[in-house]
Short mmCIF file of C-alpha atoms in Angstrom, two decimals:
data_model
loop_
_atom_site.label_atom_id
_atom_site.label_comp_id
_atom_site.label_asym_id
_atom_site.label_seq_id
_atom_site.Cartn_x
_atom_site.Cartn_y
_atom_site.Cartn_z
CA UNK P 1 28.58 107.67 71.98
CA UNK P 2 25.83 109.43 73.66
CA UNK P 3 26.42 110.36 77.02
CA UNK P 4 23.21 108.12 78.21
CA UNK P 5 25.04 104.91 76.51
CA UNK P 6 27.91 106.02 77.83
CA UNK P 7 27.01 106.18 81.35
CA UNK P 8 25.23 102.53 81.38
CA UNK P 9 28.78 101.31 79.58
CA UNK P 10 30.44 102.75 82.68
CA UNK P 11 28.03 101.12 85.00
CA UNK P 12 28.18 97.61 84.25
CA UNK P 13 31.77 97.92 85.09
CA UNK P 14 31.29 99.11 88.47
CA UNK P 15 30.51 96.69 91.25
CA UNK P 16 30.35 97.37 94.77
CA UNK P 17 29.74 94.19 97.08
CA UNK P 18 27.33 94.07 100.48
CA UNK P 19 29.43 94.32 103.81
CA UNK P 20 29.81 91.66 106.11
CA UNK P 21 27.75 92.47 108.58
CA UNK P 22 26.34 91.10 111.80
CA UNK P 23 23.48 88.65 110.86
CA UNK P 24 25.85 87.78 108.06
CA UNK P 25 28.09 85.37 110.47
CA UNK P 26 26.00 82.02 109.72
CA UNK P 27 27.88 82.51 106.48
CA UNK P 28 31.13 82.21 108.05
CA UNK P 29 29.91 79.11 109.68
CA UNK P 30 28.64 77.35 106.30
CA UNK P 31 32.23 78.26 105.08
CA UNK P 32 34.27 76.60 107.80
CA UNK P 33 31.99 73.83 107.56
CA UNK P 34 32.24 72.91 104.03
CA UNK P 35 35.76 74.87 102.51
CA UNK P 36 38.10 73.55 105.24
CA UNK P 37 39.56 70.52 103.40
CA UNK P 38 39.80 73.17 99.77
CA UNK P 39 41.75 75.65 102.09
CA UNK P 40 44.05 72.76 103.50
CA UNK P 41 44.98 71.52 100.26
CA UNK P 42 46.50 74.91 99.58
CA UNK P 43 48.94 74.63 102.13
CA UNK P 44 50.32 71.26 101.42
CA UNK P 45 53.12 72.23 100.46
CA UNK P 46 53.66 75.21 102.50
CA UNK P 47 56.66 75.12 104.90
CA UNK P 48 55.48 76.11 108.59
CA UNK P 49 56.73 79.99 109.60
CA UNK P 50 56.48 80.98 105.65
CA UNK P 51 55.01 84.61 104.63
CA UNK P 52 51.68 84.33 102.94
CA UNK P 53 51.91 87.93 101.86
CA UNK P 54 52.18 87.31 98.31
CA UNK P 55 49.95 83.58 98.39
CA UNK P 56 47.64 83.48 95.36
CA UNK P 57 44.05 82.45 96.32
CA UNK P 58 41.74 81.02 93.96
CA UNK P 59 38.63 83.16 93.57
CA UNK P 60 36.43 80.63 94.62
CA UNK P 61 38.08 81.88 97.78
CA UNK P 62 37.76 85.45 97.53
CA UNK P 63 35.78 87.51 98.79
CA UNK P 64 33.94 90.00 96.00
CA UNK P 65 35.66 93.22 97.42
CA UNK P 66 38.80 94.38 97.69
CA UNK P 67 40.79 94.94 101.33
CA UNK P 68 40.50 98.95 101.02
CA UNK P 69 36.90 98.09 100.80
CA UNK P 70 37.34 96.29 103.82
CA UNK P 71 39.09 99.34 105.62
CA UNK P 72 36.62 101.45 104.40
CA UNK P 73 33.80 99.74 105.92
CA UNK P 74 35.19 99.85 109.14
CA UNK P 75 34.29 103.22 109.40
CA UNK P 76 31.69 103.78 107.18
CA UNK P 77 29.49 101.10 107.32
CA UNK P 78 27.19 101.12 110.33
CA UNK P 79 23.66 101.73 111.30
CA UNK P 80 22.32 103.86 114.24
CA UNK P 81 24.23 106.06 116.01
CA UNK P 82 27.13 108.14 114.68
CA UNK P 83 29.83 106.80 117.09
CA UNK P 84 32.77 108.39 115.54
CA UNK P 85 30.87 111.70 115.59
CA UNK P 86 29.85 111.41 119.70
CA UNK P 87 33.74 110.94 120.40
CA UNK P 88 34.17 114.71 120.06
CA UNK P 89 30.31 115.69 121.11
CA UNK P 90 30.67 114.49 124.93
CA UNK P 91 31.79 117.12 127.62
CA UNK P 92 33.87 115.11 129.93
CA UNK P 93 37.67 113.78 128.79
CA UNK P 94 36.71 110.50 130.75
CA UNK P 95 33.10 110.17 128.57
CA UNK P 96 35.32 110.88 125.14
CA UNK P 97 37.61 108.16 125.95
CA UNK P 98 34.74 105.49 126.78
CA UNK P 99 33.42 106.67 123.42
CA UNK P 100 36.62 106.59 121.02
CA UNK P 101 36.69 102.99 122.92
CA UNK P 102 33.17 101.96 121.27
CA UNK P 103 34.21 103.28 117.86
CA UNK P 104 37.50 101.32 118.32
CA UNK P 105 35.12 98.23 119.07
CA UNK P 106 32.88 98.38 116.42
CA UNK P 107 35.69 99.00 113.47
CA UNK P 108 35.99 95.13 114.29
CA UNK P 109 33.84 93.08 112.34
CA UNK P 110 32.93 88.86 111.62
CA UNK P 111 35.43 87.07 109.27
CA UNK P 112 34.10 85.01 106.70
CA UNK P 113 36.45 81.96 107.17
CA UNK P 114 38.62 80.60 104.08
CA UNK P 115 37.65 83.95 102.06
CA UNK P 116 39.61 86.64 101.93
CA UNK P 117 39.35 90.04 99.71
CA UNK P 118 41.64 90.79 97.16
CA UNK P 119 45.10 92.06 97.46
CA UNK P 120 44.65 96.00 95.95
CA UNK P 121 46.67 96.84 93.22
CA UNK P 122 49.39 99.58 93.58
CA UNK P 123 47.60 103.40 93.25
CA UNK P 124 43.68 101.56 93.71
CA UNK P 125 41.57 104.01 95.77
CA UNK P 126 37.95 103.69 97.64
CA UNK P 127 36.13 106.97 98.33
CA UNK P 128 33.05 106.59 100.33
CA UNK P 129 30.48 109.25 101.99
CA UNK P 130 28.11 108.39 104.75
CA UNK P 131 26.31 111.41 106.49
CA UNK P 132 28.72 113.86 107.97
CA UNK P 133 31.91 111.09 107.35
CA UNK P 134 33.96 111.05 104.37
CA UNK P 135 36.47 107.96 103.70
CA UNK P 136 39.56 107.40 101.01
CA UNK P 137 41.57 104.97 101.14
CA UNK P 138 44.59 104.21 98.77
CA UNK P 139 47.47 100.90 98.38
CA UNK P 140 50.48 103.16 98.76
CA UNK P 141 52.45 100.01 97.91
CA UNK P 142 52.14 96.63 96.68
CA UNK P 143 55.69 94.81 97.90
CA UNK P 144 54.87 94.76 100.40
CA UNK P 145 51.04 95.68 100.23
CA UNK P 146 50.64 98.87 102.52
CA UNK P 147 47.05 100.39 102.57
CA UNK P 148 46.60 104.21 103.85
CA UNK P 149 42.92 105.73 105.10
CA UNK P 150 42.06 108.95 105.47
CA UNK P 151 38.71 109.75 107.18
CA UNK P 152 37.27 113.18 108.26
CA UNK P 153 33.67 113.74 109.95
CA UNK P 154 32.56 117.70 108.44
CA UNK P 155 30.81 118.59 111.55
CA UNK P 156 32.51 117.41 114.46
CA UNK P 157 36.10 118.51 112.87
CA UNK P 158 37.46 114.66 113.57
CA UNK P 159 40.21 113.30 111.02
CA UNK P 160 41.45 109.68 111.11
CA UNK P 161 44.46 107.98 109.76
CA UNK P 162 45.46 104.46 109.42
CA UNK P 163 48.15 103.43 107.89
CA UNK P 164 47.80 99.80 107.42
CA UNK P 165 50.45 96.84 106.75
CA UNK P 166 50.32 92.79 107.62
CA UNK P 167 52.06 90.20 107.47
CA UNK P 168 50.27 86.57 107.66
CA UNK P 169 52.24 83.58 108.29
CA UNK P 170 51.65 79.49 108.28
CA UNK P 171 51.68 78.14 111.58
CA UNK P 172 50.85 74.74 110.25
CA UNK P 173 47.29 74.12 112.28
CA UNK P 174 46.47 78.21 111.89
CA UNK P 175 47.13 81.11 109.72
CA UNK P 176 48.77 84.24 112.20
CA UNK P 177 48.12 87.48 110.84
CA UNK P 178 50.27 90.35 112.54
CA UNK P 179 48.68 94.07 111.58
CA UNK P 180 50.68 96.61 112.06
CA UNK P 181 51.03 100.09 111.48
CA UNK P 182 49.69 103.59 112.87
CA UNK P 183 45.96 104.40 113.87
CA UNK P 184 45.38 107.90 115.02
CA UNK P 185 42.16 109.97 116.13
CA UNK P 186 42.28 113.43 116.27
CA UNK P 187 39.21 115.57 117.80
CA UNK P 188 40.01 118.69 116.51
CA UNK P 189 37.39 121.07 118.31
CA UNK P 190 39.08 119.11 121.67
CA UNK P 191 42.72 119.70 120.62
CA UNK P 192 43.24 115.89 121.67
CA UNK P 193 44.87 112.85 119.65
CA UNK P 194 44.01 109.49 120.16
CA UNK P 195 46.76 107.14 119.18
CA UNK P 196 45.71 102.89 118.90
CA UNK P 197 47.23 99.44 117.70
CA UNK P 198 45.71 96.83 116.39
CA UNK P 199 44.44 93.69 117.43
CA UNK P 200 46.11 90.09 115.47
CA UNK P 201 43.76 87.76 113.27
CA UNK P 202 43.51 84.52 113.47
CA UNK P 203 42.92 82.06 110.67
CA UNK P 204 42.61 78.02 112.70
CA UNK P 205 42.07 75.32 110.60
CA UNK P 206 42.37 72.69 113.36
CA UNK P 207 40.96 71.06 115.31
CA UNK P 208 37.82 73.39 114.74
CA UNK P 209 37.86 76.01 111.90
CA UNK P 210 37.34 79.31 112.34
CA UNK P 211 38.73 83.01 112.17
CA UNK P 212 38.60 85.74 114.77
CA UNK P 213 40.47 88.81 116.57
CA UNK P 214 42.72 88.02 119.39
CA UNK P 215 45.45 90.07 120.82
CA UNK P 216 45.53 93.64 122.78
CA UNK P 217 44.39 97.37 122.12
CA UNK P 218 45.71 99.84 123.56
CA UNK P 219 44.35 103.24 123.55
CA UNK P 220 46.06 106.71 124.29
CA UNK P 221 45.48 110.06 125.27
CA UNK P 222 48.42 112.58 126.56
CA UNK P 223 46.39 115.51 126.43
CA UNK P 224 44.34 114.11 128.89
CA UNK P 225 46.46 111.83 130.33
CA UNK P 226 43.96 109.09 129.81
CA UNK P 227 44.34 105.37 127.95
CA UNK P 228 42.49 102.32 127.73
CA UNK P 229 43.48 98.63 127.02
CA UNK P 230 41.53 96.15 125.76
CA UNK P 231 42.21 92.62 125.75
CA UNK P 232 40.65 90.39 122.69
CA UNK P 233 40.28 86.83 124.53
CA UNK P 234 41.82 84.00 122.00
CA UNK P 235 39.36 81.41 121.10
CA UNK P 236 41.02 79.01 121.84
CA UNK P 237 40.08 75.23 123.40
CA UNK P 238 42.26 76.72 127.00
CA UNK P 239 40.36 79.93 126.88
CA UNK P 240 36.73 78.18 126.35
CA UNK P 241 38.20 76.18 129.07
CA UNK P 242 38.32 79.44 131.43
CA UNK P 243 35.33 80.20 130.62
CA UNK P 244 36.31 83.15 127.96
CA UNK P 245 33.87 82.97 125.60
CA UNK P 246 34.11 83.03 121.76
CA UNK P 247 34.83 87.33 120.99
CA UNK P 248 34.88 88.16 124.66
CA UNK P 249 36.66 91.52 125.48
CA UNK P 250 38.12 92.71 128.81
CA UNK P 251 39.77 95.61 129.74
CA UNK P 252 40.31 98.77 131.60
CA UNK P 253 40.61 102.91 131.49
CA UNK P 254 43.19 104.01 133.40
CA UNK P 255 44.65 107.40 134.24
CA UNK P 256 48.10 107.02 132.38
CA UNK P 257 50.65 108.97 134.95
CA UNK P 258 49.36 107.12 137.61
CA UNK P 259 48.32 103.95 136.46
CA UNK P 260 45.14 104.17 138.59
CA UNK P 261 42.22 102.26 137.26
CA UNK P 262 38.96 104.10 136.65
CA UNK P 263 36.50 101.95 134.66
CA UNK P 264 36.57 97.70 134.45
CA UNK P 265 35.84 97.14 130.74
CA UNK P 266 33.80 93.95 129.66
CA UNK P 267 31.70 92.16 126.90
CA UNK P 268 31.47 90.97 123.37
CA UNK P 269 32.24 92.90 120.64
CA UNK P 270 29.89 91.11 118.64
CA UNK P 271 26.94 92.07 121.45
CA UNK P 272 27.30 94.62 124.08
CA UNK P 273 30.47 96.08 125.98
CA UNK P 274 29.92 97.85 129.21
CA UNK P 275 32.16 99.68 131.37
CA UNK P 276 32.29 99.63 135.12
CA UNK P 277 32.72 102.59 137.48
CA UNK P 278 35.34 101.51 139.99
CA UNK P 279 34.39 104.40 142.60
CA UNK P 280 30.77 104.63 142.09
CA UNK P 281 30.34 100.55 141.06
CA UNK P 282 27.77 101.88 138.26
CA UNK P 283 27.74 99.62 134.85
CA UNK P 284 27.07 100.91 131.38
CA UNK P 285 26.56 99.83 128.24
CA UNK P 286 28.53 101.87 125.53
CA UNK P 287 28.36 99.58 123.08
CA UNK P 288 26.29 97.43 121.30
CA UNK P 289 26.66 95.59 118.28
CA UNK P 290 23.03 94.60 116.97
CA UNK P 291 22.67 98.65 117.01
CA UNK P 292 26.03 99.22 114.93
CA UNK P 293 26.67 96.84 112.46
CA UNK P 294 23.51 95.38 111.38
CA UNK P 295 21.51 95.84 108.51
CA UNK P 296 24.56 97.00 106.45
CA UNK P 297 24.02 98.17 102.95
CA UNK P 298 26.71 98.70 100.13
CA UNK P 299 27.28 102.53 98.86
CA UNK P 300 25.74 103.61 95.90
CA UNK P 301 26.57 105.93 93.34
CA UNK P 302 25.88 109.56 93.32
CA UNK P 303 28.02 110.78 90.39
CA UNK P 304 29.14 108.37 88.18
CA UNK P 305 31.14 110.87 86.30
CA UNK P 306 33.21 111.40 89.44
CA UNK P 307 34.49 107.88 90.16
CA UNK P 308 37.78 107.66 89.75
CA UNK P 309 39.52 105.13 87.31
CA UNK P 310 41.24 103.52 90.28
CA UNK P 311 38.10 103.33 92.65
CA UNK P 312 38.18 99.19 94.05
CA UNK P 313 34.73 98.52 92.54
CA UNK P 314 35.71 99.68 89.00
CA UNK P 315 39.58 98.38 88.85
CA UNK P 316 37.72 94.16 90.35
CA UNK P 317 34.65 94.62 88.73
CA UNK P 318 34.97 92.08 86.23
CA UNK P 319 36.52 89.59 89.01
CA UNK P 320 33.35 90.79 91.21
CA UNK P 321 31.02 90.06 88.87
CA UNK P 322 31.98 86.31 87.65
CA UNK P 323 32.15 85.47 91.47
CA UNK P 324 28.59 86.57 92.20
CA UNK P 325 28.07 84.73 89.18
CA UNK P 326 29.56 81.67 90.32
CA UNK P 327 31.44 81.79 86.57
CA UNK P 328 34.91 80.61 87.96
CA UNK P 329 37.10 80.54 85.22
CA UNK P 330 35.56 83.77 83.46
CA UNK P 331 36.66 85.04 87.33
CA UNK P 332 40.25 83.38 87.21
CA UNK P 333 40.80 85.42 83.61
CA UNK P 334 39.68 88.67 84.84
CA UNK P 335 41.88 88.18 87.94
CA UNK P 336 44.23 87.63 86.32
CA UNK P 337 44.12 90.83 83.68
CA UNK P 338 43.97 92.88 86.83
CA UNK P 339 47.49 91.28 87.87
CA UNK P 340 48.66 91.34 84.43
CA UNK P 341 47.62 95.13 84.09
CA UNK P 342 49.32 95.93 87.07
CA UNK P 343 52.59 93.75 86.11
CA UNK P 344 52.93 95.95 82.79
CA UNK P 345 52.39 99.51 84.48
CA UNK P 346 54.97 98.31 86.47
CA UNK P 347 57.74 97.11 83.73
CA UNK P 348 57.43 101.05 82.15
CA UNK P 349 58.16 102.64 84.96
CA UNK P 350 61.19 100.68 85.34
CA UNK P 351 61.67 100.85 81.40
CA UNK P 352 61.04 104.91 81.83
CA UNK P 353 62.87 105.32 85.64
CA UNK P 354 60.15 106.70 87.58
CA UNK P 355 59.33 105.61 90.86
CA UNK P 356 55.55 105.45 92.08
CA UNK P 357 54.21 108.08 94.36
CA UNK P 358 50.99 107.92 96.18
CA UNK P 359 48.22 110.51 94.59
CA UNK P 360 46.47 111.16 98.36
CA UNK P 361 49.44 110.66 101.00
CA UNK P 362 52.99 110.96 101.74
CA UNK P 363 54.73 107.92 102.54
CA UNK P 364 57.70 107.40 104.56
CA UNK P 365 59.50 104.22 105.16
CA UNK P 366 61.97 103.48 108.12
CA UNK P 367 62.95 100.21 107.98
CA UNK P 368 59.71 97.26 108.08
CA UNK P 369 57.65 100.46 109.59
CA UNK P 370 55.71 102.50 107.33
CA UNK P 371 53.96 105.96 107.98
CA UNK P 372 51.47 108.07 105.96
CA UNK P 373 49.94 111.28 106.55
CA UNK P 374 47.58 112.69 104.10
CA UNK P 375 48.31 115.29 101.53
CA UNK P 376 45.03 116.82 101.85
CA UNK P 377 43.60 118.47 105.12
CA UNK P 378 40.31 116.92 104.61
CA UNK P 379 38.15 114.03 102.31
CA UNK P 380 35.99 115.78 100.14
CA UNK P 381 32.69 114.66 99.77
CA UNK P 382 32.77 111.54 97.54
CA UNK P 383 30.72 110.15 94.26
CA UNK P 384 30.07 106.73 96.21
CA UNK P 385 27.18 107.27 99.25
CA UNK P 386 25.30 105.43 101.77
CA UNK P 387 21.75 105.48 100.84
CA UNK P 388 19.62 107.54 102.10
CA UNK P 389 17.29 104.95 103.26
CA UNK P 390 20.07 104.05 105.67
CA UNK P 391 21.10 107.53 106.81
CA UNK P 392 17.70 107.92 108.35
CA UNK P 393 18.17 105.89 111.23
CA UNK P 394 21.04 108.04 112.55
CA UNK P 395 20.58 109.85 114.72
#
């Protein structure tokens, strides 16, 4: 086959979906609106307090992206500034803290309601560049599903590190999803580490349908001896009540030996944050939303001949396809080769004895807790890039 043929073969089989950005939230509201009575049928015969972890969606009801997509987005999808870059750039230990708080804030982005992306199959990868920031991801394990990230920034000498793990269950009126695992920042050029949890998601049905962030962040420092703690305010009918709006964040910088409080954090993630000097009584805004995560475009290839076999737009790009197609049972068939695919690799290794190990990180399991550190000290630069287009309105 010539190698022309052979490269627009490849290409039809590589799909990479928009991500959810901003603007794209009136999409979330159509889907409340009209797929809440689909998504309660579902559960009908779900007891209450059951794990969802392994709950089969239709794809009508998936999203055309896998979760390490998802991840992956988190940090490399924005527009504007280079936030994760200005955590190591600013002078003061108090100014880096108030920054690795705005990346931490905008690394949370609008749920489409009723949809969720597909669960990744065991050894699937996502390898994304954007400007100075290289991201892989890989699904270190699939019972349960455990997702690992690995994100360096070239210049500033920043790596990140999530290691990823969730477990959703039925609370009858409202899906609880618990995310748990390690998130860690480390500014390199700073010699300081950044350690941060995770905020719950919430999946309500009744009485009003809709899915957000809730829960607390916390935020540490001991090299500086600095943390944050952010509260994500429930949306709840006794929160509206109090007159906590819908994505509202408070919370507060602190030095951590002490426990005296330095800044009064407060906002919406979804428009500005500021941060309050509690000696000087100066406000700030350090973040804002509309500047972040508008606008958002989908990576595009570079070097096709570099994708890996297991990149998430090649291993669901059948699945991807019939959904933005609307063809649902040409989707339900290629879903389910995926699954079947991933069903036989995993009868020979049983057949054979071996046991799966990760190709990017080293696992280690205690317990439920889960921790991965990466095998490599840094992403290389990957075949799948932000446009240019977009990279010009960094600054």
């Amino acid at each position: 086959m010539a190698p022309n043929a052979e490269e627009e073969e490849t290409r039809k089989h590589l799909v990479i979906a928009k991500p959810f950005a901003l603007e794209d939230d009136k999409d979330s509201e159509h889907a409340a609106s009209n797929g809440i009575r689909r998504i309660l049928s579902l559960f009908k015969n779900v007891r209450l307090g059951s794990d969802l972890t392994n709950f089969q969606l239709p794809p009508q009801l998936n999203q055309p992206r896998s979760q390490l997509q998802c991840y992956g987005e988190m940090i490399y999808s924005f527009c504007g500034q280079d936030l994760i870059g200005e955590c190591s750039r600013r002078d003061l230990p108090i100014e880096r803290l108030k920054s690795v708080v705005a990346w931490n804030i905008s690394t949370l982005r609008p749920i489409v309601f009723g949809m969720s992306p597909y669960n990744p199959v065991l050894g699937e990868t996502h390898h994304v560049s954007h400007g100075h920031i290289n991201v892989l991801t890989e699904q270190v394990s699939h019972h349960p599903p455990v997702s690992a990230l690995h994100a360096t920034h070239e210049n500033e000498n920043i790596d990140v590190t999530w290691c990823q793990y969730f477990t959703p269950k039925f609370r009858g009126a409202y899906v609880d999803v618990e995310v748990k695992g390690k998130r860690t920042m480390k500014l390199l050029n700073r010699k300081e580490t950044y350690e941060m949890d995770q905020p719950r998601l919430v999946v309500r049905f009744l009485p009003a349908p809709g899915a957000h962030w809730t829960g607390k962040i916390k935020i540490k420092c001991p090299e500086t001896d600095l943390e944050a703690e952010l509260h994500l305010i429930s949306d709840s009918f006794i929160e509206r009540f109090k007159g906590n709006n819908n994505r509202s964040i408070k919370g507060k910088i602190s030095q951590t030996s002490s426990g005296d409080k330095l800044y009064d954090i407060s906002g919406h993630w979804d428009r500005t944050i500021s941060a309050k000097n509690l000696k000087t009584g100066e406000v700030e805004v350090i973040y804002n939303a509309k500047e972040s995560i508008s606008g958002l475009r989908p990576p595009t290839v570079k070097n096709l001949k570099e994708v890996m076999e297991s990149e998430s737009a090649m291993v669901w790009s059948e699945v991807s396809e019939k959904i933005l197609n609307k063809d649902w049972e040409r989707a339900r068939e290629a879903k389910k080769a995926v699954e079947e695919k991933q069903r036989e690799s995993l009868k020979r290794r049983e057949a054979s004895g071996e046991s799966w190990v990760p190709k990017h990180f080293s696992v280690v399991r205690n317990g439920k807790d889960w921790d991965c550190s990466p095998l490599q000290p840094t992403v290389p630069r990957a075949p799948l890039v932000i446009t240019e287009a977009q990279e010009e309105n960094m600054n």
